[in-house]
Short mmCIF file of C-alpha atoms in Angstrom, two decimals:
data_model
loop_
_atom_site.label_atom_id
_atom_site.label_comp_id
_atom_site.label_asym_id
_atom_site.label_seq_id
_atom_site.Cartn_x
_atom_site.Cartn_y
_atom_site.Cartn_z
CA UNK A 1 0.53 -0.08 0.05
CA UNK A 2 0.98 3.37 -0.49
CA UNK A 3 1.67 5.36 2.44
CA UNK A 4 0.15 8.65 3.37
CA UNK A 5 0.35 11.59 5.75
CA UNK A 6 -2.27 13.67 7.94
CA UNK A 7 -0.18 16.16 9.79
CA UNK A 8 -3.41 17.76 12.31
CA UNK A 9 -2.43 21.67 13.07
CA UNK A 10 -5.14 22.51 13.35
CA UNK A 11 -4.63 23.67 17.40
CA UNK A 12 -4.57 26.92 18.85
CA UNK A 13 -2.38 26.49 21.76
CA UNK A 14 -4.04 28.54 23.58
CA UNK A 15 -1.31 27.99 26.25
CA UNK A 16 1.97 29.98 23.92
CA UNK A 17 -0.57 33.02 24.87
CA UNK A 18 0.87 34.31 20.93
CA UNK A 19 -1.27 35.33 18.32
CA UNK A 20 1.06 32.82 16.30
CA UNK A 21 -0.53 29.64 15.14
CA UNK A 22 1.39 27.34 17.74
CA UNK A 23 2.53 24.53 14.63
CA UNK A 24 4.67 28.15 13.42
CA UNK A 25 6.65 28.53 16.55
CA UNK A 26 9.81 27.88 15.26
CA UNK A 27 12.33 24.95 16.21
CA UNK A 28 16.16 25.48 15.73
CA UNK A 29 15.28 28.16 12.91
CA UNK A 30 11.97 25.92 11.70
CA UNK A 31 7.89 26.34 12.23
CA UNK A 32 7.11 23.03 14.19
CA UNK A 33 4.78 21.17 11.59
CA UNK A 34 7.95 22.20 9.00
CA UNK A 35 9.79 19.41 11.27
CA UNK A 36 6.51 16.57 10.89
CA UNK A 37 6.37 17.54 7.41
CA UNK A 38 9.97 17.29 7.04
CA UNK A 39 9.97 13.90 8.46
CA UNK A 40 7.30 12.64 6.04
CA UNK A 41 8.72 13.61 3.11
CA UNK A 42 11.80 11.14 4.03
CA UNK A 43 9.24 8.22 4.77
CA UNK A 44 7.91 8.72 1.59
CA UNK A 45 5.16 9.68 1.46
CA UNK A 46 2.99 9.34 -1.49
CA UNK A 47 1.15 13.02 -0.63
CA UNK A 48 1.19 14.53 3.21
CA UNK A 49 -2.47 16.62 4.03
CA UNK A 50 -2.49 19.06 6.87
CA UNK A 51 -5.26 19.27 8.82
CA UNK A 52 -5.50 23.44 9.29
CA UNK A 53 -7.43 25.75 11.82
CA UNK A 54 -6.75 28.00 13.90
CA UNK A 55 -4.57 30.85 11.50
CA UNK A 56 -4.78 28.54 8.90
CA UNK A 57 -4.39 31.84 6.43
CA UNK A 58 -0.91 32.66 8.67
CA UNK A 59 0.10 28.37 7.64
CA UNK A 60 -1.04 28.48 4.63
CA UNK A 61 1.35 31.56 4.01
CA UNK A 62 4.60 29.91 5.67
CA UNK A 63 4.10 27.25 4.51
CA UNK A 64 3.51 27.99 0.61
CA UNK A 65 6.30 26.59 -0.44
CA UNK A 66 5.29 23.19 0.85
CA UNK A 67 4.29 20.21 -0.87
CA UNK A 68 1.37 19.85 1.20
CA UNK A 69 -2.42 19.21 1.00
CA UNK A 70 -4.68 22.08 3.44
CA UNK A 71 -7.62 20.45 5.14
CA UNK A 72 -9.37 22.88 7.33
CA UNK A 73 -11.10 22.07 10.35
CA UNK A 74 -13.29 25.08 11.16
CA UNK A 75 -14.53 23.84 14.11
CA UNK A 76 -12.30 22.38 17.10
CA UNK A 77 -14.02 18.68 17.87
CA UNK A 78 -11.63 16.57 18.57
CA UNK A 79 -8.03 14.49 17.01
CA UNK A 80 -11.39 12.45 15.26
CA UNK A 81 -12.32 15.39 13.95
CA UNK A 82 -9.46 16.13 12.38
CA UNK A 83 -9.09 13.47 10.48
CA UNK A 84 -12.24 12.96 8.65
CA UNK A 85 -12.05 16.69 7.57
CA UNK A 86 -8.60 15.20 5.08
CA UNK A 87 -9.82 11.74 5.27
CA UNK A 88 -12.22 12.84 1.03
CA UNK A 89 -8.76 13.58 -0.32
CA UNK A 90 -6.89 10.64 0.54
CA UNK A 91 -6.67 7.50 -1.47
CA UNK A 92 -8.47 4.08 0.38
CA UNK A 93 -5.92 1.64 -0.88
CA UNK A 94 -3.13 3.64 1.46
CA UNK A 95 -1.73 3.28 4.91
CA UNK A 96 -2.52 6.53 6.82
CA UNK A 97 0.20 7.58 9.12
CA UNK A 98 -1.47 10.01 11.67
CA UNK A 99 0.92 12.44 12.43
CA UNK A 100 0.89 16.69 14.87
CA UNK A 101 1.94 19.78 14.51
CA UNK A 102 3.35 20.22 17.31
CA UNK A 103 5.23 17.20 17.83
CA UNK A 104 8.23 17.60 15.56
CA UNK A 105 10.85 15.63 16.88
CA UNK A 106 9.92 12.54 16.11
CA UNK A 107 12.89 9.91 14.32
CA UNK A 108 12.63 8.64 10.76
CA UNK A 109 13.21 4.55 12.99
CA UNK A 110 10.78 5.13 14.74
CA UNK A 111 8.30 6.05 12.20
CA UNK A 112 9.33 3.63 9.65
CA UNK A 113 9.01 0.45 12.62
CA UNK A 114 4.82 1.41 12.80
CA UNK A 115 4.45 2.10 9.27
CA UNK A 116 5.94 -1.69 9.32
CA UNK A 117 3.78 -2.82 11.60
CA UNK A 118 0.54 -1.60 10.34
CA UNK A 119 -2.13 -3.65 7.24
CA UNK A 120 -5.15 -3.68 6.88
CA UNK A 121 -5.76 -6.38 9.50
CA UNK A 122 -3.51 -4.32 11.65
CA UNK A 123 -4.02 -0.88 13.18
CA UNK A 124 -0.03 0.89 15.10
CA UNK A 125 -0.11 2.59 17.73
CA UNK A 126 3.11 3.94 18.81
CA UNK A 127 2.70 4.57 22.64
CA UNK A 128 5.26 5.50 25.17
CA UNK A 129 6.33 4.37 28.10
CA UNK A 130 6.31 6.85 31.37
CA UNK A 131 7.56 7.82 34.92
CA UNK A 132 4.64 10.22 35.52
CA UNK A 133 2.35 9.97 32.44
CA UNK A 134 -0.70 12.65 33.98
CA UNK A 135 -2.36 14.41 30.91
CA UNK A 136 -1.60 11.46 28.24
CA UNK A 137 -4.22 8.63 27.38
CA UNK A 138 -3.76 5.47 28.77
CA UNK A 139 -3.39 2.49 26.97
CA UNK A 140 -5.97 -0.49 28.44
CA UNK A 141 -5.00 -4.07 28.57
CA UNK A 142 -6.37 -7.62 28.78
CA UNK A 143 -5.42 -10.41 31.11
CA UNK A 144 -3.38 -11.89 27.75
CA UNK A 145 -1.90 -8.57 27.34
CA UNK A 146 -3.25 -7.34 24.20
CA UNK A 147 -4.37 -3.82 23.56
CA UNK A 148 -8.75 -3.80 24.25
CA UNK A 149 -8.97 0.32 24.42
CA UNK A 150 -7.68 3.46 25.55
CA UNK A 151 -9.11 5.67 28.11
CA UNK A 152 -8.22 9.69 28.61
CA UNK A 153 -6.97 11.04 31.74
CA UNK A 154 -10.85 12.61 31.78
CA UNK A 155 -12.34 10.00 31.48
CA UNK A 156 -10.01 7.43 33.32
CA UNK A 157 -10.77 5.32 36.92
CA UNK A 158 -7.88 6.13 39.68
CA UNK A 159 -6.76 1.98 39.18
CA UNK A 160 -6.52 2.95 35.28
CA UNK A 161 -4.43 6.67 36.26
CA UNK A 162 -2.28 4.22 38.07
CA UNK A 163 -0.69 2.97 34.20
CA UNK A 164 2.27 4.07 33.28
CA UNK A 165 1.29 3.17 29.52
CA UNK A 166 0.24 6.17 27.27
CA UNK A 167 -0.72 6.41 24.14
CA UNK A 168 0.82 9.55 21.57
CA UNK A 169 -1.53 9.78 19.57
CA UNK A 170 0.14 8.33 16.58
CA UNK A 171 -0.55 5.15 15.25
CA UNK A 172 -0.46 3.06 11.59
CA UNK A 173 -4.47 2.59 9.69
CA UNK A 174 -5.59 1.57 6.34
CA UNK A 175 -7.74 4.06 4.85
CA UNK A 176 -10.30 2.41 4.77
CA UNK A 177 -11.04 1.10 7.71
CA UNK A 178 -11.27 5.03 8.86
CA UNK A 179 -13.89 5.73 6.46
CA UNK A 180 -14.99 2.76 8.48
CA UNK A 181 -14.19 4.07 12.09
CA UNK A 182 -14.44 7.32 11.79
CA UNK A 183 -18.28 7.72 10.99
CA UNK A 184 -19.90 5.92 14.15
CA UNK A 185 -17.70 8.26 16.58
CA UNK A 186 -19.07 9.17 19.00
CA UNK A 187 -18.75 13.08 21.21
CA UNK A 188 -19.85 10.64 24.53
CA UNK A 189 -17.09 11.57 26.79
CA UNK A 190 -16.10 14.33 29.67
CA UNK A 191 -14.96 17.23 26.96
CA UNK A 192 -18.10 16.78 23.81
CA UNK A 193 -15.07 15.19 21.09
CA UNK A 194 -14.84 12.91 18.82
CA UNK A 195 -11.80 11.31 19.84
CA UNK A 196 -9.27 9.26 17.46
CA UNK A 197 -8.23 7.11 20.01
CA UNK A 198 -12.24 5.59 19.96
CA UNK A 199 -10.91 4.07 17.08
CA UNK A 200 -8.71 1.31 19.22
CA UNK A 201 -11.73 -0.65 20.51
CA UNK A 202 -13.74 -0.20 17.09
CA UNK A 203 -10.28 -1.74 15.77
CA UNK A 204 -10.61 -4.58 19.12
CA UNK A 205 -14.38 -5.21 18.31
CA UNK A 206 -13.55 -5.81 14.74
CA UNK A 207 -10.94 -8.22 14.78
CA UNK A 208 -8.13 -5.78 13.26
CA UNK A 209 -5.36 -6.19 15.76
CA UNK A 210 -3.62 -3.47 17.27
CA UNK A 211 -0.07 -4.40 18.04
CA UNK A 212 1.93 -1.05 19.13
CA UNK A 213 5.68 -0.09 19.11
CA UNK A 214 7.40 2.65 21.40
CA UNK A 215 10.03 5.78 20.28
CA UNK A 216 13.88 5.33 20.97
CA UNK A 217 13.24 8.01 23.26
CA UNK A 218 11.31 9.94 25.50
CA UNK A 219 11.37 12.92 23.54
CA UNK A 220 10.68 12.04 20.32
CA UNK A 221 7.07 12.09 21.55
CA UNK A 222 6.71 14.89 23.74
CA UNK A 223 4.11 17.48 22.16
CA UNK A 224 4.49 21.10 22.46
CA UNK A 225 1.65 23.13 24.83
CA UNK A 226 3.64 25.97 26.13
CA UNK A 227 6.51 28.21 25.86
CA UNK A 228 8.92 26.08 29.03
CA UNK A 229 8.19 22.89 26.19
CA UNK A 230 9.72 24.42 23.56
CA UNK A 231 11.93 25.48 25.03
CA UNK A 232 13.10 22.00 26.34
CA UNK A 233 12.77 19.98 23.19
CA UNK A 234 14.82 23.06 21.38
CA UNK A 235 17.20 21.97 24.18
CA UNK A 236 17.19 17.94 23.38
CA UNK A 237 17.60 19.01 19.70
CA UNK A 238 20.11 20.81 19.55
CA UNK A 239 21.95 18.26 22.14
CA UNK A 240 21.38 16.21 19.90
CA UNK A 241 22.83 17.49 16.83
CA UNK A 242 26.01 18.10 19.45
CA UNK A 243 26.04 15.08 19.07
CA UNK A 244 26.59 14.28 15.76
CA UNK A 245 29.21 16.61 15.20
CA UNK A 246 31.53 15.25 17.83
CA UNK A 247 30.71 11.37 16.11
CA UNK A 248 31.27 12.83 12.64
CA UNK A 249 34.64 14.49 13.96
CA UNK A 250 34.32 18.22 14.98
CA UNK A 251 35.29 19.78 18.98
CA UNK A 252 33.17 21.57 20.57
CA UNK A 253 34.60 23.74 23.14
CA UNK A 254 30.89 23.51 25.25
CA UNK A 255 28.10 20.85 23.64
CA UNK A 256 25.51 23.13 25.22
CA UNK A 257 26.25 26.84 23.39
CA UNK A 258 26.28 25.63 20.25
CA UNK A 259 22.68 25.95 17.74
CA UNK A 260 21.94 23.84 14.71
CA UNK A 261 19.33 26.12 12.58
CA UNK A 262 19.77 24.39 8.98
CA UNK A 263 21.89 22.21 8.12
CA UNK A 264 25.36 21.41 9.07
CA UNK A 265 28.12 19.21 7.60
CA UNK A 266 32.13 19.53 8.41
CA UNK A 267 34.56 17.57 7.66
CA UNK A 268 37.59 16.80 10.07
CA UNK A 269 39.76 18.56 12.79
CA UNK A 270 37.21 21.07 12.33
CA UNK A 271 37.33 23.48 15.87
CA UNK A 272 33.59 25.36 16.93
CA UNK A 273 34.07 27.23 19.61
CA UNK A 274 30.79 28.49 22.20
CA UNK A 275 28.35 30.53 21.83
CA UNK A 276 27.71 29.59 17.46
CA UNK A 277 24.62 29.62 15.64
CA UNK A 278 24.69 28.18 12.70
CA UNK A 279 21.97 28.89 9.43
CA UNK A 280 20.01 27.27 6.22
CA UNK A 281 22.75 25.05 4.51
CA UNK A 282 27.05 25.62 5.60
CA UNK A 283 29.19 23.31 5.25
CA UNK A 284 33.00 23.59 6.41
CA UNK A 285 35.50 21.73 5.67
CA UNK A 286 37.85 19.79 6.98
CA UNK A 287 40.61 21.84 10.34
CA UNK A 288 38.65 24.82 9.41
CA UNK A 289 38.31 26.93 12.87
CA UNK A 290 35.61 28.74 14.18
CA UNK A 291 35.90 31.07 16.85
CA UNK A 292 33.46 31.97 19.41
CA UNK A 293 30.06 34.27 18.98
CA UNK A 294 30.13 33.65 15.95
CA UNK A 295 26.47 33.80 13.29
CA UNK A 296 27.13 31.49 10.00
CA UNK A 297 24.50 31.17 7.28
CA UNK A 298 24.35 29.34 4.67
CA UNK A 299 28.23 29.83 3.71
CA UNK A 300 30.73 27.26 2.39
CA UNK A 301 33.39 26.96 4.21
CA UNK A 302 37.00 25.72 2.82
CA UNK A 303 39.89 24.38 3.91
CA UNK A 304 42.54 25.95 7.04
CA UNK A 305 39.82 28.79 6.95
CA UNK A 306 39.99 30.48 10.29
CA UNK A 307 36.83 32.21 11.72
CA UNK A 308 37.86 35.30 14.12
CA UNK A 309 35.61 35.69 17.05
CA UNK A 310 32.12 37.87 16.56
CA UNK A 311 32.20 37.49 12.50
CA UNK A 312 28.67 37.30 10.60
CA UNK A 313 28.59 35.18 7.25
CA UNK A 314 25.76 35.26 5.17
CA UNK A 315 25.42 33.50 1.98
CA UNK A 316 28.97 33.85 1.23
CA UNK A 317 31.21 31.48 -0.41
CA UNK A 318 34.51 30.72 1.39
CA UNK A 319 37.66 29.35 -0.28
CA UNK A 320 41.40 27.87 1.71
CA UNK A 321 43.38 29.09 4.38
CA UNK A 322 41.37 32.27 4.50
CA UNK A 323 41.52 34.26 7.39
CA UNK A 324 38.35 35.82 8.41
CA UNK A 325 37.94 38.53 11.68
CA UNK A 326 37.48 39.13 14.27
CA UNK A 327 34.29 41.70 14.47
CA UNK A 328 33.92 40.82 10.33
CA UNK A 329 30.10 41.40 8.59
CA UNK A 330 30.52 39.28 4.59
CA UNK A 331 26.81 39.59 3.24
CA UNK A 332 25.67 37.74 0.49
CA UNK A 333 27.02 37.46 -2.72
CA UNK A 334 30.15 37.42 -1.15
CA UNK A 335 33.62 35.04 -2.51
CA UNK A 336 36.72 34.35 -0.76
CA UNK A 337 39.36 32.41 -2.97
CA UNK A 338 42.18 30.28 -1.13
CA UNK A 339 44.66 32.50 0.94
CA UNK A 340 42.47 35.74 0.67
CA UNK A 341 41.85 37.81 3.94
CA UNK A 342 39.37 40.16 5.49
CA UNK A 343 39.55 41.56 9.04
CA UNK A 344 38.97 43.56 12.08
CA UNK A 345 35.32 45.63 11.43
CA UNK A 346 35.63 45.20 7.92
CA UNK A 347 31.64 44.56 6.25
CA UNK A 348 31.64 43.57 2.11
CA UNK A 349 28.71 42.70 0.03
CA UNK A 350 28.44 40.91 -3.46
CA UNK A 351 32.37 41.90 -3.69
CA UNK A 352 35.52 39.05 -5.38
CA UNK A 353 37.88 39.29 -3.18
CA UNK A 354 41.28 37.58 -5.33
CA UNK A 355 43.04 35.15 -3.72
CA UNK A 356 46.11 35.74 -1.18
CA UNK A 357 44.24 40.32 -1.09
CA UNK A 358 43.55 41.48 1.74
CA UNK A 359 40.68 44.12 3.35
CA UNK A 360 41.91 44.77 7.32
CA UNK A 361 40.98 47.15 9.25
CA UNK A 362 37.87 49.28 9.17
CA UNK A 363 36.89 49.07 5.41
CA UNK A 364 33.25 49.17 2.95
CA UNK A 365 33.58 47.02 0.26
CA UNK A 366 30.41 46.33 -2.21
CA UNK A 367 29.59 45.89 -5.40
CA UNK A 368 33.65 45.09 -6.30
CA UNK A 369 35.98 42.55 -8.06
CA UNK A 370 38.95 42.46 -6.35
CA UNK A 371 41.86 40.48 -8.15
CA UNK A 372 44.62 38.31 -6.33
CA UNK A 373 47.64 39.69 -4.18
CA UNK A 374 45.35 43.19 -4.15
CA UNK A 375 45.62 44.74 -1.25
CA UNK A 376 42.75 47.96 1.10
CA UNK A 377 43.42 49.76 3.58
CA UNK A 378 42.23 50.79 6.31
CA UNK A 379 39.09 53.01 6.65
CA UNK A 380 38.94 52.23 2.03
CA UNK A 381 34.25 52.43 1.10
CA UNK A 382 33.08 51.27 -2.17
CA UNK A 383 31.05 54.33 -2.89
CA UNK A 384 28.49 52.22 -4.61
CA UNK A 385 25.09 53.52 -4.33
CA UNK A 386 23.95 56.96 -5.58
CA UNK A 387 20.90 56.54 -3.74
CA UNK A 388 18.80 55.11 -6.59
CA UNK A 389 21.07 52.62 -8.97
CA UNK A 390 24.43 50.43 -7.45
CA UNK A 391 27.36 50.79 -9.04
CA UNK A 392 30.35 47.79 -10.01
CA UNK A 393 34.46 49.33 -9.11
CA UNK A 394 37.48 47.68 -10.50
CA UNK A 395 40.55 46.55 -8.87
CA UNK A 396 42.99 44.67 -10.37
CA UNK A 397 45.87 41.92 -8.94
CA UNK A 398 48.08 43.81 -7.00
CA UNK A 399 46.82 47.57 -6.58
CA UNK A 400 47.56 48.98 -3.61
CA UNK A 401 44.76 51.16 -2.31
CA UNK A 402 45.64 53.83 0.50
CA UNK A 403 44.38 54.02 4.07
CA UNK A 404 40.45 56.44 3.99
CA UNK A 405 40.38 56.03 0.26
CA UNK A 406 36.97 56.85 -1.58
CA UNK A 407 36.37 55.13 -4.44
CA UNK A 408 33.30 56.17 -6.31
CA UNK A 409 31.52 53.76 -9.12
CA UNK A 410 31.66 53.32 -11.61
CA UNK A 411 35.80 53.09 -11.29
CA UNK A 412 38.49 50.49 -11.89
CA UNK A 413 42.34 50.60 -10.59
CA UNK A 414 44.81 48.91 -12.32
CA UNK A 415 46.79 46.25 -12.01
CA UNK A 416 50.44 47.04 -9.92
CA UNK A 417 48.41 50.86 -9.38
CA UNK A 418 48.67 52.65 -6.04
CA UNK A 419 46.03 55.39 -4.50
CA UNK A 420 47.86 57.65 -1.52
CA UNK A 421 45.85 57.78 1.71
CA UNK A 422 43.08 59.88 1.72
CA UNK A 423 41.60 60.43 -1.39
CA UNK A 424 38.76 60.21 -3.45
CA UNK A 425 39.26 58.07 -6.87
CA UNK A 426 36.23 59.55 -9.10
CA UNK A 427 37.99 58.33 -12.18
CA UNK A 428 39.66 54.81 -13.79
CA UNK A 429 43.50 54.52 -12.80
CA UNK A 430 45.55 52.90 -15.45
CA UNK A 431 47.91 50.33 -14.44
CA UNK A 432 50.74 50.81 -12.59
CA UNK A 433 49.57 54.26 -12.06
CA UNK A 434 50.24 56.67 -8.81
CA UNK A 435 46.66 58.19 -8.17
CA UNK A 436 46.75 61.01 -5.41
CA UNK A 437 42.59 62.77 -5.38
CA UNK A 438 43.10 65.17 -2.32
CA UNK A 439 42.36 68.68 -1.19
CA UNK A 440 46.68 70.72 -0.64
CA UNK A 441 47.49 71.26 2.53
CA UNK A 442 48.14 74.54 4.30
CA UNK A 443 50.17 75.24 7.21
CA UNK A 444 48.85 78.69 8.78
CA UNK A 445 51.72 80.73 11.35
CA UNK A 446 49.86 81.68 14.56
CA UNK A 447 46.65 80.81 14.18
CA UNK A 448 44.91 81.41 17.56
CA UNK A 449 41.40 78.66 18.36
CA UNK A 450 38.52 80.21 18.42
CA UNK A 451 37.84 80.43 22.68
CA UNK A 452 35.22 80.67 24.43
CA UNK A 453 33.25 83.85 25.16
CA UNK A 454 32.38 84.97 29.16
#
């Protein structure tokens, strides 16, 4: 049978105390429900149905690019009612996996085992045994150990409340069985809702075997109902990412102080200091060193490159053996060739820096092409924007730009050319030329400084 996934994401999440729907709150930089959607696709689901309700327009807008089919639950009448909203679009020949938009960390192996255990004649239910089962529906078994029903906490007897095996809500079942059972659900319970869990009893009565699986870690099925739980899952997720990096050969100065909000791949002998954040898709080659307090987003960094403290890198490509920072900012479109250097308090944007070139101090270069072995002095500015349009500056191989220079684009500085410190360059400088463009100095004898009037 083909696999289809139904994700329940219609709840308001009042305990979050937020205008943002609960499932759009970020964990590791992605909405909670996005983690679930991604997992569903990795499982090979033919279709992913997402049931939305509260904040439906916000979810559609935020997840506009996702390969999901929307179903809307206009009234919040329980989990069984929510699944029923998606069922008309589900193929009757498929196997349906029910997931939850606020349970983001359930793993692929756990779900693969659950799906493998389900069939037309078998309902597979994910349960977990907790030391404190408060708030969860309890798994009821007969004397032979077979599952016979699930009882919600509000409907449980005092004896049933002592059961520690609980329902996660995650299950896999044939679509044809759902089509039979969902219309038979009743709202005759303490909540006045149609519980999806009631299909367990129906399965037992119809002779469908109920088999259970448990996750490797209880936190996989932990849901988010408030910001404290969100924070707890964030730390769990980051801890798992840190363990993965160290297992792959990276050294983390403090695994508790590295955040990965996307995908981070590392080569051998990478060193990452404290308080670093990696977002989007980041790749660090062998022997890269990242200093403390760096933020790196969507970047590829070549082997042997050193990024010093407090640097910010976004959408950049860095070659091998480069030296960056401290306090450098590389904005989108920056490309550094092997052996290039960007020093402290330097900002680059849409700039190519050639092999061995140096942009050392207190400088802004934007919309710029810098050749090989050029030297850009402290305080240099490329004046690339006239308030409407951007213009390019080209600095050829071996050029030397003196400190405190303004290069008014469009302009070109030729090979091995020199620009004197303090110049404002508005015209091209040829190869091997010296350009000096500054006011003539005047020294006035006997100058009296002004004094304040009494």
